[in-house]
């Protein structure tokens, strides 16, 4: 007889691969090799299983985000260190393939799965925004003291754009199988991060300088 955990595992995998439409008693019972009556020995309804699957998926996404923060934001962000940062980012996203797949595939879904995925994406964006602010403080210590709500909004907007860039470029991790593919991905992402960071900091520093003169 299929276990309760086997049904939860099957539900989580169905969400990852096919979205909410795959969460039916018929589909899940077939996945674990039981008749539908066997399903109801463990769960009173498909909604009860769905709640458990969402709970598991939320927990897994949170763990992936925590690993991203620990392993990536500890790396440098300056030009001479950015290559190390970019390689670490690609490696982490490669290891966290399930989270990357969910972010890429379901971030615009208008359902509960989309809400869970967007919450994880927003957390990555907020963490990255705080990291970028810390880098700005290193670049311009005096100006960074004047970071106001509008400047923080710009930082968060840049972090959101950068997350989009990262997802766009690292999608190639699933698609490239040619020798040197990873190296080209790292190079492309490194260039995008570099150009974006330089343009962003130039614009933001000009804004902070203007604000400082107005005081």
C-alpha positions as a Markdown table, in Angstrom:
| # | Residue | x | y | z |
|---|---|---|---|---|
| 1 | Unk | 0.0 | 0.0 | 0.0 |
| 2 | Unk | 1.3 | 3.5 | -0.9 |
| 3 | Unk | 2.3 | 5.5 | 2.1 |
| 4 | Unk | 1.0 | 9.0 | 3.0 |
| 5 | Unk | 4.5 | 10.3 | 2.4 |
| 6 | Unk | 4.6 | 8.7 | -1.1 |
| 7 | Unk | 1.4 | 10.6 | -2.0 |
| 8 | Unk | 2.8 | 13.9 | -0.7 |
| 9 | Unk | 6.0 | 13.3 | -2.7 |
| 10 | Unk | 4.0 | 12.5 | -5.8 |
| 11 | Unk | 1.9 | 15.7 | -5.3 |
| 12 | Unk | 5.0 | 17.9 | -4.9 |
| 13 | Unk | 6.5 | 16.4 | -8.1 |
| 14 | Unk | 3.3 | 16.9 | -10.0 |
| 15 | Unk | 3.2 | 20.5 | -8.9 |
| 16 | Unk | 6.8 | 21.0 | -10.1 |
| 17 | Unk | 6.3 | 19.4 | -13.5 |
| 18 | Unk | 2.7 | 20.1 | -14.4 |
| 19 | Unk | 1.3 | 22.7 | -12.0 |
| 20 | Unk | -2.0 | 22.7 | -10.2 |
| 21 | Unk | -3.9 | 20.9 | -13.0 |
| 22 | Unk | -2.0 | 17.7 | -12.2 |
| 23 | Unk | -3.3 | 17.5 | -8.6 |
| 24 | Unk | -6.2 | 15.0 | -9.1 |
| 25 | Unk | -6.9 | 11.9 | -7.2 |
| 26 | Unk | -6.8 | 9.9 | -10.4 |
| 27 | Unk | -3.4 | 11.2 | -11.5 |
| 28 | Unk | -1.8 | 10.8 | -8.1 |
| 29 | Unk | -3.2 | 7.4 | -7.3 |
| 30 | Unk | -1.8 | 6.2 | -10.7 |
| 31 | Unk | 1.6 | 7.7 | -9.9 |
| 32 | Unk | 2.0 | 5.8 | -6.7 |
| 33 | Unk | 0.2 | 2.6 | -7.9 |
| 34 | Unk | -3.0 | 2.6 | -5.9 |
| 35 | Unk | -6.7 | 2.7 | -6.6 |
| 36 | Unk | -8.6 | 5.9 | -5.7 |
| 37 | Unk | -10.0 | 4.3 | -2.6 |
| 38 | Unk | -6.4 | 3.8 | -1.4 |
| 39 | Unk | -5.9 | 7.6 | -1.7 |
| 40 | Unk | -8.7 | 8.2 | 0.8 |
| 41 | Unk | -7.2 | 6.0 | 3.4 |
| 42 | Unk | -4.5 | 8.7 | 3.9 |
| 43 | Unk | -6.3 | 12.0 | 2.9 |
| 44 | Unk | -9.9 | 13.0 | 3.3 |
| 45 | Unk | -9.8 | 15.1 | 0.2 |
| 46 | Unk | -7.6 | 16.3 | -2.6 |
| 47 | Unk | -7.6 | 19.7 | -0.9 |
| 48 | Unk | -6.0 | 18.2 | 2.2 |
| 49 | Unk | -3.2 | 16.7 | 0.2 |
| 50 | Unk | -2.8 | 19.9 | -1.7 |
| 51 | Unk | -2.2 | 21.8 | 1.5 |
| 52 | Unk | 0.5 | 19.3 | 2.6 |
| 53 | Unk | 2.1 | 19.5 | -0.8 |
| 54 | Unk | 2.2 | 23.3 | -0.7 |
| 55 | Unk | 3.6 | 23.2 | 2.8 |
| 56 | Unk | 6.4 | 20.9 | 1.6 |
| 57 | Unk | 7.1 | 23.0 | -1.5 |
| 58 | Unk | 7.2 | 26.2 | 0.5 |
| 59 | Unk | 9.7 | 24.7 | 3.0 |
| 60 | Unk | 11.9 | 23.4 | 0.1 |
| 61 | Unk | 11.9 | 26.8 | -1.6 |
| 62 | Unk | 12.8 | 28.6 | 1.6 |
| 63 | Unk | 15.7 | 26.2 | 2.1 |
| 64 | Unk | 17.0 | 26.9 | -1.4 |
| 65 | Unk | 16.8 | 30.6 | -0.8 |
| 66 | Unk | 18.7 | 30.3 | 2.5 |
| 67 | Unk | 21.4 | 28.3 | 0.7 |
| 68 | Unk | 21.6 | 31.0 | -2.0 |
| 69 | Unk | 22.1 | 33.7 | 0.6 |
| 70 | Unk | 24.7 | 31.7 | 2.5 |
| 71 | Unk | 26.8 | 30.6 | -0.5 |
| 72 | Unk | 26.4 | 33.6 | -2.9 |
| 73 | Unk | 26.1 | 36.8 | -0.8 |
| 74 | Unk | 29.3 | 35.8 | 1.0 |
| 75 | Unk | 31.2 | 36.3 | -2.2 |
| 76 | Unk | 32.5 | 39.7 | -3.4 |
| 77 | Unk | 30.8 | 42.1 | -5.7 |
| 78 | Unk | 33.6 | 44.4 | -6.9 |
| 79 | Unk | 34.9 | 44.0 | -10.4 |
| 80 | Unk | 38.0 | 42.0 | -9.5 |
| 81 | Unk | 35.8 | 39.6 | -7.4 |
| 82 | Unk | 32.7 | 39.5 | -9.6 |
| 83 | Unk | 33.9 | 36.6 | -11.6 |
| 84 | Unk | 34.1 | 34.5 | -8.4 |
| 85 | Unk | 30.6 | 35.7 | -7.4 |
| 86 | Unk | 29.2 | 34.8 | -10.8 |
| 87 | Unk | 30.7 | 31.4 | -10.9 |
| 88 | Unk | 29.4 | 30.7 | -7.4 |
| 89 | Unk | 25.9 | 31.9 | -8.5 |
| 90 | Unk | 25.8 | 29.6 | -11.5 |
| 91 | Unk | 27.0 | 26.7 | -9.4 |
| 92 | Unk | 24.4 | 27.3 | -6.8 |
| 93 | Unk | 21.6 | 27.7 | -9.3 |
| 94 | Unk | 22.7 | 24.5 | -11.0 |
| 95 | Unk | 22.5 | 22.6 | -7.7 |
| 96 | Unk | 19.2 | 24.2 | -6.8 |
| 97 | Unk | 17.7 | 23.3 | -10.2 |
| 98 | Unk | 14.2 | 22.6 | -8.8 |
| 99 | Unk | 13.9 | 26.1 | -7.3 |
| 100 | Unk | 15.2 | 27.7 | -10.4 |
| 101 | Unk | 12.7 | 25.7 | -12.5 |
| 102 | Unk | 9.8 | 26.7 | -10.3 |
| 103 | Unk | 10.8 | 30.4 | -10.4 |
| 104 | Unk | 11.2 | 30.3 | -14.1 |
| 105 | Unk | 8.0 | 28.4 | -14.9 |
| 106 | Unk | 5.4 | 29.5 | -12.4 |
| 107 | Unk | 6.3 | 33.0 | -11.2 |
| 108 | Unk | 3.4 | 34.5 | -13.3 |
| 109 | Unk | 0.8 | 31.8 | -12.5 |
| 110 | Unk | -2.4 | 33.3 | -11.1 |
| 111 | Unk | -3.0 | 30.6 | -8.5 |
| 112 | Unk | -1.7 | 29.4 | -5.2 |
| 113 | Unk | 1.4 | 27.8 | -6.7 |
| 114 | Unk | 2.3 | 31.1 | -8.4 |
| 115 | Unk | 1.8 | 32.9 | -5.0 |
| 116 | Unk | 4.2 | 30.6 | -3.3 |
| 117 | Unk | 6.8 | 30.9 | -6.1 |
| 118 | Unk | 6.5 | 34.7 | -6.2 |
| 119 | Unk | 7.0 | 34.8 | -2.4 |
| 120 | Unk | 10.3 | 33.0 | -2.8 |
| 121 | Unk | 11.3 | 35.2 | -5.7 |
| 122 | Unk | 10.5 | 38.3 | -3.7 |
| 123 | Unk | 12.6 | 37.1 | -0.8 |
| 124 | Unk | 15.6 | 36.5 | -3.2 |
| 125 | Unk | 15.0 | 40.0 | -4.5 |
| 126 | Unk | 14.9 | 41.6 | -1.1 |
| 127 | Unk | 18.0 | 39.8 | 0.0 |
| 128 | Unk | 19.8 | 40.8 | -3.1 |
| 129 | Unk | 18.7 | 44.4 | -2.6 |
| 130 | Unk | 20.2 | 44.5 | 0.9 |
| 131 | Unk | 23.4 | 43.0 | -0.5 |
| 132 | Unk | 23.6 | 45.6 | -3.3 |
| 133 | Unk | 23.1 | 48.4 | -0.7 |
| 134 | Unk | 26.0 | 47.0 | 1.3 |
| 135 | Unk | 28.2 | 47.1 | -1.8 |
| 136 | Unk | 27.1 | 50.7 | -2.4 |
| 137 | Unk | 28.2 | 51.6 | 1.1 |
| 138 | Unk | 31.6 | 50.1 | 0.3 |
| 139 | Unk | 31.9 | 52.1 | -2.9 |
| 140 | Unk | 30.7 | 55.5 | -1.6 |
| 141 | Unk | 30.7 | 55.4 | 2.3 |
| 142 | Unk | 29.8 | 59.1 | 2.6 |
| 143 | Unk | 27.0 | 59.1 | 0.1 |
| 144 | Unk | 25.6 | 55.8 | 1.4 |
| 145 | Unk | 24.7 | 57.6 | 4.7 |
| 146 | Unk | 22.0 | 59.5 | 2.7 |
| 147 | Unk | 20.2 | 56.5 | 1.2 |
| 148 | Unk | 16.5 | 57.4 | 1.5 |
| 149 | Unk | 13.3 | 55.5 | 0.6 |
| 150 | Unk | 13.5 | 56.5 | -3.0 |
| 151 | Unk | 17.1 | 55.3 | -3.4 |
| 152 | Unk | 16.2 | 52.0 | -1.7 |
| 153 | Unk | 13.3 | 51.6 | -4.1 |
| 154 | Unk | 15.8 | 52.0 | -7.0 |
| 155 | Unk | 18.1 | 49.5 | -5.4 |
| 156 | Unk | 15.2 | 47.0 | -5.1 |
| 157 | Unk | 14.2 | 47.7 | -8.7 |
| 158 | Unk | 17.7 | 46.9 | -9.8 |
| 159 | Unk | 17.7 | 43.7 | -7.7 |
| 160 | Unk | 14.5 | 42.6 | -9.4 |
| 161 | Unk | 16.0 | 43.3 | -12.9 |
| 162 | Unk | 19.1 | 41.3 | -11.9 |
| 163 | Unk | 17.0 | 38.4 | -10.7 |
| 164 | Unk | 15.3 | 38.4 | -14.1 |
| 165 | Unk | 18.7 | 38.5 | -15.8 |
| 166 | Unk | 20.0 | 35.6 | -13.7 |
| 167 | Unk | 16.9 | 33.5 | -14.5 |
| 168 | Unk | 17.2 | 34.3 | -18.2 |
| 169 | Unk | 20.8 | 33.4 | -18.5 |
| 170 | Unk | 20.9 | 30.4 | -16.2 |
| 171 | Unk | 18.0 | 28.9 | -18.2 |
| 172 | Unk | 20.8 | 27.9 | -20.5 |
| 173 | Unk | 22.0 | 25.5 | -17.8 |
| 174 | Unk | 19.1 | 23.3 | -18.9 |
| 175 | Unk | 19.7 | 23.8 | -22.6 |
| 176 | Unk | 23.4 | 23.7 | -23.2 |
| 177 | Unk | 25.3 | 20.5 | -23.4 |
| 178 | Unk | 28.3 | 21.5 | -25.6 |
| 179 | Unk | 31.8 | 21.6 | -24.2 |
| 180 | Unk | 32.6 | 24.9 | -22.6 |
| 181 | Unk | 28.9 | 25.7 | -22.2 |
| 182 | Unk | 29.1 | 26.5 | -18.5 |
| 183 | Unk | 32.1 | 28.8 | -19.1 |
| 184 | Unk | 30.1 | 30.8 | -21.7 |
| 185 | Unk | 27.2 | 31.1 | -19.4 |
| 186 | Unk | 29.4 | 32.4 | -16.6 |
| 187 | Unk | 31.0 | 34.9 | -19.0 |
| 188 | Unk | 27.6 | 36.2 | -20.3 |
| 189 | Unk | 26.1 | 36.5 | -16.8 |
| 190 | Unk | 29.3 | 38.2 | -15.5 |
| 191 | Unk | 29.1 | 40.8 | -18.3 |
| 192 | Unk | 25.4 | 41.5 | -17.7 |
| 193 | Unk | 26.0 | 41.9 | -14.0 |
| 194 | Unk | 29.0 | 44.1 | -14.6 |
| 195 | Unk | 27.4 | 46.4 | -17.1 |
| 196 | Unk | 24.2 | 46.6 | -15.1 |
| 197 | Unk | 26.0 | 47.3 | -11.9 |
| 198 | Unk | 28.2 | 50.1 | -13.4 |
| 199 | Unk | 25.2 | 51.8 | -15.0 |
| 200 | Unk | 23.1 | 51.4 | -11.9 |
| 201 | Unk | 25.7 | 52.8 | -9.5 |
| 202 | Unk | 26.5 | 55.7 | -11.7 |
| 203 | Unk | 22.9 | 56.7 | -11.8 |
| 204 | Unk | 22.3 | 56.2 | -8.1 |
| 205 | Unk | 25.4 | 58.0 | -7.0 |
| 206 | Unk | 24.4 | 61.0 | -9.2 |
| 207 | Unk | 21.0 | 60.9 | -7.5 |
| 208 | Unk | 22.6 | 60.7 | -4.0 |
| 209 | Unk | 25.0 | 63.5 | -4.8 |
| 210 | Unk | 22.2 | 65.7 | -5.9 |
| 211 | Unk | 20.2 | 64.9 | -2.7 |
| 212 | Unk | 23.2 | 65.8 | -0.6 |
| 213 | Unk | 23.6 | 69.2 | -2.3 |
| 214 | Unk | 20.0 | 70.0 | -1.6 |
| 215 | Unk | 20.5 | 69.4 | 2.2 |
